[in-house]
Amino acid sequence: MKPFSYTRADSSGAAVGELSNNTHAKFICGGTNLLDLMKSGVEQPDRLIDINRLPLAEIEELPSGGVRIGAMARNSHTANHPLIRQRYPMLSQAFLSGATEQLRNMATVGGNLMQKTRCYYFYDTAMPCNKREPGTGCGALEGYNRTHAILGASEHCIATHPSDMCVALAALDAVVRVTGANGDRQIPITEFYRLPGDTPHIDTNLGKDELITGVDLPRSPFAARSYYLKIRDRASYAFALVSVAAALDIENNTIKAVRLALGGVAHKPWRATQAEEILVGSSPNEEVFTQAAEVALQGAQPRQYNAFKVELAKRAIVRALATVGEMS
Ligand code: SF4
């Protein structure tokens, strides 16, 4: 591992100042992804800025009826918090389906937002990878691409986003709160991540000197009727092949509103807005769920080894919606 210096920030301003003054510095909190990346030589920061002691771990109700989650809130704590379990069950389920209990005890919400793809070629410094080293090529395009993207990919990168939490956040219209040298701003989660295009090395629209301070969940009268379905190769400690975050607002046997997002299929959490439009105004039944699933996967472009994801995603959408539809 490349040698690096270390400092501990005692305020958000000090953390941002440190980052602004060091081009090759990185924030560290739980370290559950960054340390692996440093050990394998994928990340080589000159300086680590420890933000563990920033007072950003609170989970609180907002006057609007929504909930604010501090960026330093640990995944386990957030998953089990009564406000999250009762009001946003799919978010709690998404947290609990990720990693292991030990990792969830360390990992933070801010770190979860910033975690890197688990594309094997990205972690193997002997292989070409446009995300790790722009312009070198993509080892996955003609390689073993079973876990890779089927939606929104490019000829430069077909990686998928690894987070479960972010899929639920996309369905919930969450807003990411950040602070930086130019002040505070809020970024809707659907605009936080980027598709790979010809710049796959840039994952997010976060500024170079910005720190994530929290996530706001808007009040949602129907998020309590929601579900996160994760399909993976084994029952725990595995990333999603496909996942679905679904919420339905049903009144008089008619779908009044719906939220549908997919994980494991694209470079970012994939909000299925066209499928949502199909569902609104329909009665909740398997036929309309199947139509919505077809629409959600319409533009899918599978690679040599991941064509199975198209059918898997369709079936997962139908199953997730049916599960939510059956909730009283
Ligand atoms: Fe790198 Fe993306 Fe290709 Fe994976 S899919 S090797 S992350 S460029």
Tab-separated table of C-alpha atoms and ligand atoms in Angstrom:
chain	number	residue	atom	x	y	z
A	1	MET	CA	0.000	0.000	0.000
A	2	LYS	CA	1.238	3.464	-0.854
A	3	PRO	CA	2.224	5.529	2.242
A	4	PHE	CA	-0.234	8.269	3.205
A	5	SER	CA	-0.629	10.899	5.896
A	6	TYR	CA	-3.598	11.012	8.248
A	7	THR	CA	-5.575	13.709	9.967
A	8	ARG	CA	-8.776	13.794	11.987
A	9	ALA	CA	-11.313	16.538	11.234
A	10	ASP	CA	-13.324	18.027	14.092
A	11	SER	CA	-15.810	19.985	11.970
A	12	SER	CA	-17.344	19.808	8.488
A	13	GLY	CA	-15.588	23.075	7.597
A	14	ALA	CA	-12.207	21.707	8.632
A	15	ALA	CA	-12.842	18.496	6.661
A	16	VAL	CA	-13.755	20.437	3.520
A	17	GLY	CA	-10.751	22.737	4.007
A	18	GLU	CA	-8.406	19.739	4.241
A	19	LEU	CA	-9.886	18.253	1.067
A	20	SER	CA	-9.631	21.559	-0.816
A	21	ASN	CA	-5.946	21.832	0.093
A	22	ASN	CA	-5.023	18.279	-0.956
A	23	THR	CA	-5.844	17.127	-4.481
A	24	HIS	CA	-5.107	13.508	-3.620
A	25	ALA	CA	-6.831	13.372	-0.223
A	26	LYS	CA	-9.840	11.179	0.622
A	27	PHE	CA	-12.373	11.197	3.416
A	28	ILE	CA	-12.497	8.041	5.497
A	29	CYS	CA	-15.227	7.004	7.904
A	30	GLY	CA	-16.147	3.301	8.156
A	31	GLY	CA	-13.475	2.446	5.579
A	32	THR	CA	-15.280	-0.742	4.543
A	33	ASN	CA	-14.705	-0.117	0.822
A	34	LEU	CA	-11.858	2.410	0.742
A	35	LEU	CA	-9.383	0.262	2.676
A	36	ASP	CA	-9.913	-2.666	0.283
A	37	LEU	CA	-9.350	-0.311	-2.641
A	38	MET	CA	-6.164	1.027	-1.069
A	39	LYS	CA	-4.813	-2.442	-0.305
A	40	SER	CA	-5.296	-3.502	-3.916
A	41	GLY	CA	-3.738	-0.283	-5.242
A	42	VAL	CA	-6.909	0.933	-6.951
A	43	GLU	CA	-7.096	3.998	-4.706
A	44	GLN	CA	-3.809	5.667	-3.769
A	45	PRO	CA	-4.595	8.756	-1.679
A	46	ASP	CA	-1.743	10.862	-0.263
A	47	ARG	CA	-3.803	11.795	2.763
A	48	LEU	CA	-6.786	10.398	4.662
A	49	ILE	CA	-9.150	12.788	6.413
A	50	ASP	CA	-10.918	10.907	9.189
A	51	ILE	CA	-14.468	12.248	9.561
A	52	ASN	CA	-15.681	9.711	12.143
A	53	ARG	CA	-16.010	12.363	14.839
A	54	LEU	CA	-18.154	14.824	12.907
A	55	PRO	CA	-21.555	15.292	14.596
A	56	LEU	CA	-23.497	13.910	11.643
A	57	ALA	CA	-24.888	10.613	12.899
A	58	GLU	CA	-28.368	11.706	13.979
A	59	ILE	CA	-31.605	10.357	12.507
A	60	GLU	CA	-34.406	12.836	13.085
A	61	GLU	CA	-37.901	13.710	12.009
A	62	LEU	CA	-38.234	16.874	9.891
A	63	PRO	CA	-40.978	19.465	10.398
A	64	SER	CA	-42.283	18.522	6.924
A	65	GLY	CA	-42.913	14.971	8.149
A	66	GLY	CA	-39.872	13.551	6.374
A	67	VAL	CA	-36.764	12.108	7.989
A	68	ARG	CA	-33.141	13.288	7.907
A	69	ILE	CA	-30.371	10.695	8.171
A	70	GLY	CA	-26.923	12.025	9.058
A	71	ALA	CA	-24.106	10.954	6.751
A	72	MET	CA	-22.211	9.311	9.626
A	73	ALA	CA	-25.178	7.172	10.726
A	74	ARG	CA	-24.062	3.541	10.605
A	75	ASN	CA	-25.987	1.187	8.341
A	76	SER	CA	-27.069	-1.100	11.215
A	77	HIS	CA	-28.313	1.795	13.318
A	78	THR	CA	-30.219	3.284	10.382
A	79	ALA	CA	-31.770	-0.046	9.379
A	80	ASN	CA	-33.080	-0.621	12.887
A	81	HIS	CA	-34.187	2.914	13.706
A	82	PRO	CA	-37.954	3.045	14.418
A	83	LEU	CA	-38.507	5.982	12.035
A	84	ILE	CA	-36.941	4.008	9.176
A	85	ARG	CA	-38.502	0.652	10.008
A	86	GLN	CA	-42.010	2.053	10.354
A	87	ARG	CA	-42.091	4.706	7.645
A	88	TYR	CA	-39.675	3.388	5.028
A	89	PRO	CA	-39.548	-0.399	5.422
A	90	MET	CA	-37.980	-0.982	2.015
A	91	LEU	CA	-35.011	1.141	3.072
A	92	SER	CA	-34.569	-0.875	6.247
A	93	GLN	CA	-34.816	-4.100	4.219
A	94	ALA	CA	-32.274	-2.790	1.707
A	95	PHE	CA	-29.761	-2.030	4.468
A	96	LEU	CA	-30.235	-5.421	6.080
A	97	SER	CA	-29.736	-7.248	2.787
A	98	GLY	CA	-26.330	-5.635	2.267
A	99	ALA	CA	-22.943	-6.991	3.369
A	100	THR	CA	-22.620	-8.628	6.824
A	101	GLU	CA	-23.593	-7.486	10.290
A	102	GLN	CA	-19.992	-6.578	11.092
A	103	LEU	CA	-19.680	-4.469	7.945
A	104	ARG	CA	-23.069	-2.838	8.530
A	105	ASN	CA	-21.917	-1.854	12.029
A	106	MET	CA	-18.989	0.059	10.509
A	107	ALA	CA	-20.328	1.329	7.186
A	108	THR	CA	-22.006	4.722	7.083
A	109	VAL	CA	-24.769	6.204	4.955
A	110	GLY	CA	-22.333	8.687	3.382
A	111	GLY	CA	-19.865	5.921	2.581
A	112	ASN	CA	-22.638	3.748	1.205
A	113	LEU	CA	-23.471	6.531	-1.269
A	114	MET	CA	-19.816	6.747	-2.342
A	115	GLN	CA	-18.931	3.063	-2.590
A	116	LYS	CA	-17.366	1.849	-5.816
A	117	THR	CA	-18.556	-0.737	-8.282
A	118	ARG	CA	-17.634	-4.343	-7.576
A	119	CYS	CA	-16.677	-5.024	-11.218
A	120	TYR	CA	-13.869	-7.596	-10.884
A	121	TYR	CA	-11.784	-5.897	-13.577
A	122	PHE	CA	-11.914	-2.599	-11.696
A	123	TYR	CA	-10.241	-4.279	-8.694
A	124	ASP	CA	-7.635	-6.125	-10.786
A	125	THR	CA	-4.895	-3.607	-11.577
A	126	ALA	CA	-3.445	-5.976	-14.193
A	127	MET	CA	-6.579	-5.539	-16.330
A	128	PRO	CA	-7.658	-2.570	-18.455
A	129	CYS	CA	-10.388	-0.458	-16.882
A	130	ASN	CA	-11.614	2.954	-18.039
A	131	LYS	CA	-13.079	3.661	-14.628
A	132	ARG	CA	-9.821	3.037	-12.745
A	133	GLU	CA	-7.533	4.409	-15.475
A	134	PRO	CA	-9.315	6.420	-18.189
A	135	GLY	CA	-8.426	5.483	-21.747
A	136	THR	CA	-7.111	1.975	-21.012
A	137	GLY	CA	-10.209	0.086	-22.186
A	138	CYS	CA	-12.767	-2.110	-20.483
A	139	GLY	CA	-11.872	-5.651	-19.470
A	140	ALA	CA	-15.508	-6.551	-18.911
A	141	LEU	CA	-16.818	-5.800	-22.419
A	142	GLU	CA	-15.386	-8.998	-23.865
A	143	GLY	CA	-14.694	-10.612	-20.511
A	144	TYR	CA	-16.810	-12.472	-17.968
A	145	ASN	CA	-19.615	-9.940	-17.647
A	146	ARG	CA	-22.240	-11.977	-15.804
A	147	THR	CA	-22.777	-9.364	-13.077
A	148	HIS	CA	-22.657	-6.331	-15.356
A	149	ALA	CA	-25.163	-3.752	-16.579
A	150	ILE	CA	-28.033	-4.325	-18.981
A	151	LEU	CA	-29.412	-0.770	-18.888
A	152	GLY	CA	-27.761	2.613	-19.481
A	153	ALA	CA	-24.247	1.235	-20.119
A	154	SER	CA	-21.772	2.505	-22.720
A	155	GLU	CA	-18.971	1.067	-24.833
A	156	HIS	CA	-16.579	2.522	-22.244
A	157	CYS	CA	-18.015	0.881	-19.133
A	158	ILE	CA	-20.705	-1.669	-18.271
A	159	ALA	CA	-20.258	-1.659	-14.498
A	160	THR	CA	-23.182	-1.743	-12.074
A	161	HIS	CA	-23.723	0.307	-8.958
A	162	PRO	CA	-23.304	-1.956	-5.895
A	163	SER	CA	-25.470	-0.306	-3.227
A	164	ASP	CA	-28.789	-1.688	-1.990
A	165	MET	CA	-29.502	1.406	0.092
A	166	CYS	CA	-29.312	3.666	-2.957
A	167	VAL	CA	-31.957	1.677	-4.844
A	168	ALA	CA	-34.419	2.288	-2.024
A	169	LEU	CA	-33.333	5.941	-1.850
A	170	ALA	CA	-34.013	6.309	-5.584
A	171	ALA	CA	-37.519	4.931	-5.133
A	172	LEU	CA	-38.099	7.261	-2.180
A	173	ASP	CA	-37.001	10.434	-4.025
A	174	ALA	CA	-34.324	11.040	-1.414
A	175	VAL	CA	-32.209	14.186	-1.487
A	176	VAL	CA	-28.463	14.163	-0.738
A	177	ARG	CA	-27.260	17.087	1.375
A	178	VAL	CA	-23.692	18.273	0.805
A	179	THR	CA	-21.426	21.062	1.966
A	180	GLY	CA	-18.350	22.463	0.266
A	181	ALA	CA	-16.121	25.489	-0.201
A	182	ASN	CA	-18.989	27.258	-1.966
A	183	GLY	CA	-21.583	26.479	0.695
A	184	ASP	CA	-24.362	23.927	1.122
A	185	ARG	CA	-26.521	22.392	-1.583
A	186	GLN	CA	-28.984	19.555	-2.094
A	187	ILE	CA	-28.866	17.004	-4.894
A	188	PRO	CA	-31.845	14.751	-5.711
A	189	ILE	CA	-30.633	11.157	-5.592
A	190	THR	CA	-31.693	10.606	-9.216
A	191	GLU	CA	-29.233	13.371	-10.223
A	192	PHE	CA	-26.486	12.367	-7.812
A	193	TYR	CA	-25.162	9.484	-9.929
A	194	ARG	CA	-24.037	9.558	-13.555
A	195	LEU	CA	-24.292	7.054	-16.366
A	196	PRO	CA	-20.855	5.984	-17.643
A	197	GLY	CA	-20.945	7.592	-21.116
A	198	ASP	CA	-17.354	8.357	-22.100
A	199	THR	CA	-16.366	9.416	-18.556
A	200	PRO	CA	-16.930	6.290	-16.445
A	201	HIS	CA	-14.233	7.416	-13.996
A	202	ILE	CA	-16.672	10.086	-12.711
A	203	ASP	CA	-19.329	8.254	-10.711
A	204	THR	CA	-21.245	11.159	-9.177
A	205	ASN	CA	-22.037	14.850	-9.555
A	206	LEU	CA	-20.490	15.580	-6.163
A	207	GLY	CA	-17.955	18.433	-6.346
A	208	LYS	CA	-14.270	17.682	-5.735
A	209	ASP	CA	-14.262	19.579	-2.435
A	210	GLU	CA	-17.712	18.580	-1.191
A	211	LEU	CA	-18.659	16.494	1.829
A	212	ILE	CA	-21.939	14.581	2.142
A	213	THR	CA	-23.640	15.662	5.359
A	214	GLY	CA	-26.868	13.686	5.166
A	215	VAL	CA	-29.844	12.362	3.271
A	216	ASP	CA	-33.390	13.697	3.474
A	217	LEU	CA	-36.314	11.360	2.931
A	218	PRO	CA	-39.464	13.234	1.943
A	219	ARG	CA	-42.687	12.482	3.741
A	220	SER	CA	-44.396	9.708	1.863
A	221	PRO	CA	-47.885	8.605	2.820
A	222	PHE	CA	-47.427	5.260	1.152
A	223	ALA	CA	-43.745	4.405	1.683
A	224	ALA	CA	-44.887	2.282	4.628
A	225	ARG	CA	-46.374	-0.032	1.989
A	226	SER	CA	-43.091	-0.889	0.349
A	227	TYR	CA	-40.719	-3.774	-0.205
A	228	TYR	CA	-37.106	-4.399	-1.233
A	229	LEU	CA	-36.442	-7.626	-3.104
A	230	LYS	CA	-32.838	-8.663	-3.654
A	231	ILE	CA	-31.859	-11.560	-5.913
A	232	ARG	CA	-28.293	-12.787	-5.473
A	233	ASP	CA	-26.157	-15.875	-5.895
A	234	ARG	CA	-26.196	-16.745	-2.192
A	235	ALA	CA	-28.357	-15.746	0.744
A	236	SER	CA	-25.957	-13.309	2.399
A	237	TYR	CA	-22.833	-11.256	1.815
A	238	ALA	CA	-23.382	-10.989	-1.928
A	239	PHE	CA	-24.184	-8.127	-4.237
A	240	ALA	CA	-27.461	-7.996	-6.129
A	241	LEU	CA	-27.749	-9.630	-9.517
A	242	VAL	CA	-31.048	-7.791	-9.643
A	243	SER	CA	-32.950	-5.933	-6.955
A	244	VAL	CA	-36.261	-4.097	-6.865
A	245	ALA	CA	-37.506	-1.368	-4.534
A	246	ALA	CA	-41.264	-0.995	-4.867
A	247	ALA	CA	-43.971	1.051	-3.145
A	248	LEU	CA	-47.657	1.267	-4.028
A	249	ASP	CA	-50.431	3.606	-2.995
A	250	ILE	CA	-53.672	1.688	-3.579
A	251	GLU	CA	-57.146	3.059	-3.009
A	252	ASN	CA	-60.432	1.371	-4.008
A	253	ASN	CA	-58.443	-1.284	-5.857
A	254	THR	CA	-56.741	1.366	-7.999
A	255	ILE	CA	-53.054	2.274	-7.979
A	256	LYS	CA	-52.902	5.982	-7.166
A	257	ALA	CA	-49.123	6.256	-7.086
A	258	VAL	CA	-46.121	3.962	-7.405
A	259	ARG	CA	-42.377	4.024	-6.893
A	260	LEU	CA	-40.201	1.496	-8.685
A	261	ALA	CA	-36.405	1.343	-8.803
A	262	LEU	CA	-33.974	-1.389	-9.857
A	263	GLY	CA	-30.514	-2.334	-8.621
A	264	GLY	CA	-27.810	-4.542	-10.109
A	265	VAL	CA	-28.747	-3.589	-13.663
A	266	ALA	CA	-27.109	-0.206	-14.331
A	267	HIS	CA	-24.277	2.171	-13.451
A	268	LYS	CA	-26.661	3.915	-11.066
A	269	PRO	CA	-29.822	3.027	-9.167
A	270	TRP	CA	-32.350	2.750	-11.990
A	271	ARG	CA	-35.675	4.471	-11.500
A	272	ALA	CA	-38.285	2.823	-13.761
A	273	THR	CA	-40.419	5.896	-14.447
A	274	GLN	CA	-42.110	4.615	-17.617
A	275	ALA	CA	-43.153	1.483	-15.807
A	276	GLU	CA	-44.544	3.628	-13.004
A	277	GLU	CA	-46.670	5.519	-15.546
A	278	ILE	CA	-48.170	2.250	-16.826
A	279	LEU	CA	-49.184	1.267	-13.311
A	280	VAL	CA	-50.870	4.470	-12.164
A	281	GLY	CA	-54.654	4.252	-12.589
A	282	SER	CA	-54.660	0.470	-13.074
A	283	SER	CA	-55.953	-2.132	-10.700
A	284	PRO	CA	-53.116	-4.049	-9.039
A	285	ASN	CA	-52.924	-7.429	-10.769
A	286	GLU	CA	-50.323	-9.686	-12.314
A	287	GLU	CA	-51.195	-8.685	-15.852
A	288	VAL	CA	-50.472	-5.005	-15.316
A	289	PHE	CA	-47.394	-5.793	-13.208
A	290	THR	CA	-46.095	-7.898	-16.116
A	291	GLN	CA	-46.754	-5.059	-18.583
A	292	ALA	CA	-44.849	-2.677	-16.324
A	293	ALA	CA	-41.948	-5.123	-16.111
A	294	GLU	CA	-41.796	-5.396	-19.915
A	295	VAL	CA	-41.669	-1.600	-20.208
A	296	ALA	CA	-38.993	-1.304	-17.507
A	297	LEU	CA	-36.661	-3.630	-19.429
A	298	GLN	CA	-37.510	-2.384	-22.926
A	299	GLY	CA	-34.122	-0.816	-23.619
A	300	ALA	CA	-32.048	-3.611	-22.085
A	301	GLN	CA	-28.786	-4.447	-23.858
A	302	PRO	CA	-27.394	-7.645	-22.391
A	303	ARG	CA	-23.816	-8.838	-22.943
A	304	GLN	CA	-22.497	-12.326	-23.536
A	305	TYR	CA	-22.966	-13.667	-20.006
A	306	ASN	CA	-25.706	-11.544	-18.443
A	307	ALA	CA	-28.745	-11.990	-20.703
A	308	PHE	CA	-30.400	-13.919	-17.863
A	309	LYS	CA	-30.714	-10.623	-15.980
A	310	VAL	CA	-33.381	-9.346	-18.364
A	311	GLU	CA	-35.866	-12.099	-17.535
A	312	LEU	CA	-34.746	-12.144	-13.894
A	313	ALA	CA	-35.431	-8.408	-13.551
A	314	LYS	CA	-38.880	-8.745	-15.124
A	315	ARG	CA	-39.841	-11.553	-12.761
A	316	ALA	CA	-38.407	-9.704	-9.771
A	317	ILE	CA	-40.484	-6.603	-10.619
A	318	VAL	CA	-43.681	-8.651	-10.827
A	319	ARG	CA	-42.892	-10.427	-7.570
A	320	ALA	CA	-42.006	-7.223	-5.695
A	321	LEU	CA	-45.132	-5.412	-6.888
A	322	ALA	CA	-47.332	-8.413	-6.089
A	323	THR	CA	-45.829	-8.585	-2.604
A	324	VAL	CA	-46.551	-4.913	-1.969
A	325	GLY	CA	-50.018	-5.252	-3.503
A	326	GLU	CA	-50.881	-7.980	-0.991
A	327	MET	CA	-49.927	-5.834	2.012
A	328	SER	CA	-52.937	-4.607	3.920
B	1	SF4	FE1	-13.746	-0.877	-15.637
B	1	SF4	FE2	-16.305	-0.332	-16.051
B	1	SF4	FE3	-15.097	-1.975	-17.684
B	1	SF4	FE4	-15.548	-2.738	-15.155
B	1	SF4	S1	-17.069	-2.348	-16.700
B	1	SF4	S2	-13.638	-2.998	-16.368
B	1	SF4	S3	-15.377	-0.789	-14.086
B	1	SF4	S4	-14.593	0.189	-17.399
